[in-house]
Amino acid sequence: MISFQLNGEDVSVDIPADTPLLWVIRDYFKLKGSKFGCGKGLCGACSMHLDGDSVRTCIHPVSAVSGKSVKTIEGLGSADNLHPLQQAWIDNNAPQCGYCQSGQLMSASALLAKNLSPSEEEIDNAMKGHICRCGTYPRIKKAITETAKALNSTASRPVGYYLPTENNVQEDKGESP
Amino acid sequence: MIKQFFAYSFCITNAIIFIIVGIEVANVTVEQAALEGMTQRVYASISYVDYMMTATWIVLAIAIMQGRRDLFLGTAWFYLGLIVCDAVISHFMSVEANDPTFTPMLLSLMVMQSIFLYWAIGRFSTAPNSSDAGAVGKVQLSGR
């Protein structure tokens, strides 16, 4: 039995330990927002948050998340309270087909949770490895930049969105291939 | 008469099915896309294919009504092209949505419709004096 936190709720699954997290989330918990792309951790479509870091779940065994906190696109915002990035995604018309967007959103939100003023280079580094066949990279970058600017303005900072502190700032663990 | 009624009913039923499916998939919003990772634009594109298929079934019904074999045949081939495209896209969508039943259901519908089109095309009269590629006035669905 493997227990972890999924989108803020404690969950347990009895499943082979080497099952990729993506399939546990999609097949067992029926959260289909995270997509299967390459199955080798190369495209980023399956990205989720693991203790705040963006990880490629198609190559991440479920046993490795025991006792940890997993967040999927479904846990990022709600209909009443969209995550600022989700709003920026909509405002900038970022997705085309939309297949890669959940992974892109998760990595972008992980970046902004750690660094509210990312440089262009930092955005590129955080988002590299996310493949968008529609080629919407400029819009995605613009959405991230606009969100960072908006979050830096105290007036527009949404309730519950936290600024980086010594506790939650972690170095990028380089989980992305 | 019964065969004609069946043919019209089949066409209208299919038109209704596809317009319902088209409206349903077009209802996926950009907010849903951002919140649930749904591929909204793909759904929106599929809705246009569904509307086109609705139109072709209406044209097929009109072709039967007017006994126009050529129109029926051309529209039937056009429809088959559309539904093959729809089946391919829908297969990928069913993989995305983890719905293994969707593709077999669509293929079953496709087979049923193909059998109907094959049956219906054979019911058009091929009398030599017809004005439209052999059709004589109204379609002769009870002719064979």
XYZ file of C-alpha atoms in Angstrom, chain A residues 4-176:
173
model
C 0.638 10.028 -0.541
C -1.158 13.337 -0.779
C -2.941 14.056 -4.044
C -4.152 17.603 -4.623
C -4.329 18.136 -0.875
C -6.108 14.893 -0.003
C -4.548 11.834 1.606
C -4.831 8.840 -0.698
C -3.603 5.250 -0.732
C -3.211 2.799 -3.569
C -2.473 -0.888 -3.671
C -0.632 -1.145 -6.931
C 2.720 -2.550 -8.171
C 5.467 -0.270 -6.885
C 7.072 0.240 -10.292
C 3.876 1.562 -11.926
C 4.563 5.035 -13.318
C 2.831 7.749 -11.302
C 1.130 9.050 -14.454
C -0.836 5.833 -14.928
C -1.803 5.703 -11.270
C -3.180 9.232 -11.519
C -4.936 8.679 -14.854
C -6.177 5.099 -14.487
C -6.673 4.742 -10.755
C -7.704 8.250 -9.732
C -9.254 9.119 -13.115
C -7.586 12.519 -13.296
C -7.022 12.794 -17.020
C -5.596 16.300 -17.278
C -1.998 15.097 -17.259
C -1.158 13.629 -20.617
C 0.906 10.721 -21.856
C 3.312 11.941 -24.496
C 6.575 10.098 -25.055
C 6.692 7.776 -22.045
C 10.389 8.524 -21.650
C 10.351 11.804 -19.766
C 11.352 13.761 -22.845
C 8.296 15.821 -23.786
C 6.961 17.124 -20.448
C 3.272 16.463 -21.163
C 2.987 14.334 -17.997
C 4.561 16.868 -15.603
C 3.113 17.181 -12.114
C 4.286 18.725 -8.862
C 6.036 16.460 -6.411
C 6.581 18.375 -3.190
C 6.507 21.562 -5.269
C 8.968 20.420 -7.919
C 7.951 19.674 -11.467
C 8.641 16.019 -12.288
C 8.011 13.805 -15.311
C 5.561 11.262 -14.010
C 5.678 8.853 -16.931
C 9.066 7.680 -15.668
C 8.478 8.275 -11.973
C 7.449 5.097 -10.124
C 4.579 5.462 -7.715
C 6.709 3.969 -4.938
C 8.891 7.096 -5.079
C 6.010 9.365 -4.058
C 5.178 7.542 -0.836
C 4.571 10.096 1.888
C 4.993 12.997 -0.513
C 2.626 15.569 -1.943
C 1.527 15.315 -5.558
C -0.319 18.071 -7.362
C -1.872 17.716 -10.810
C -3.373 20.302 -13.155
C -6.750 19.585 -11.517
C -5.374 20.805 -8.186
C -3.756 23.964 -9.486
C -6.807 26.198 -9.469
C -10.565 26.029 -9.276
C -13.380 27.360 -11.439
C -13.974 30.164 -8.942
C -10.326 30.885 -8.342
C -8.145 30.222 -11.361
C -4.423 30.120 -10.754
C -2.940 33.367 -12.160
C -1.046 31.320 -14.717
C -4.223 29.620 -15.893
C -5.815 33.044 -16.334
C -2.748 34.266 -18.220
C -2.890 31.140 -20.377
C -6.457 32.000 -21.332
C -5.767 35.720 -21.785
C -2.794 35.033 -24.039
C -4.519 32.275 -25.970
C -1.500 30.159 -25.088
C -2.674 26.663 -25.980
C -3.351 25.579 -29.514
C -4.259 21.906 -29.480
C -3.706 21.964 -25.715
C -2.084 18.561 -25.336
C 1.099 19.862 -23.706
C -0.497 22.649 -21.695
C -1.078 20.811 -18.418
C 2.603 19.896 -18.254
C 3.631 23.401 -19.283
C 1.372 24.943 -16.626
C 2.739 22.688 -13.907
C 6.365 23.506 -14.694
C 5.611 27.219 -15.032
C 3.763 27.282 -11.715
C 6.618 25.395 -10.025
C 8.999 28.028 -11.362
C 6.902 30.959 -10.156
C 6.407 29.389 -6.750
C 10.159 29.552 -6.281
C 11.054 32.626 -8.264
C 8.592 35.458 -8.773
C 10.937 37.443 -10.971
C 12.393 34.942 -13.365
C 14.643 36.219 -16.101
C 14.097 35.112 -19.692
C 16.937 32.685 -19.299
C 15.443 31.231 -16.135
C 12.097 30.787 -17.872
C 13.814 29.087 -20.794
C 15.707 26.792 -18.436
C 12.586 25.879 -16.481
C 10.518 25.252 -19.587
C 13.090 23.547 -21.737
C 12.229 19.966 -22.410
C 8.558 20.816 -22.757
C 7.697 20.080 -26.335
C 4.800 21.882 -28.008
C 4.096 20.585 -31.481
C 1.949 23.644 -32.204
C 4.921 25.888 -31.452
C 3.243 28.209 -28.972
C 6.459 28.841 -27.036
C 6.376 32.662 -27.422
C 2.821 32.852 -26.036
C 3.695 30.561 -23.155
C 6.735 32.660 -22.319
C 4.649 35.830 -22.514
C 2.021 34.328 -20.206
C 4.665 33.394 -17.644
C 6.293 36.835 -17.818
C 2.948 38.614 -17.435
C 1.968 36.403 -14.507
C 5.279 37.084 -12.771
C 4.743 40.822 -13.225
C 1.179 40.591 -11.939
C 2.194 38.538 -8.923
C 4.905 41.028 -8.099
C 2.252 43.667 -7.780
C 0.865 43.303 -4.255
C -2.526 44.608 -5.288
C -3.126 41.878 -7.783
C -1.598 39.059 -5.782
C -4.320 36.446 -5.218
C -5.228 35.314 -1.723
C -3.412 32.148 -0.819
C -0.662 32.522 -3.353
C 2.576 32.513 -1.518
C 5.745 34.422 -2.097
C 9.035 32.575 -1.996
C 10.404 32.287 1.490
C 13.455 30.606 2.873
C 11.314 27.556 3.594
C 9.728 27.076 0.245
C 12.581 28.204 -1.972
C 14.402 25.118 -3.102
C 17.045 24.733 -5.686
C 15.963 23.141 -8.916
C 16.681 19.476 -8.407
C 17.101 18.951 -12.097
C 14.355 16.338 -12.361
C 13.682 17.335 -15.925
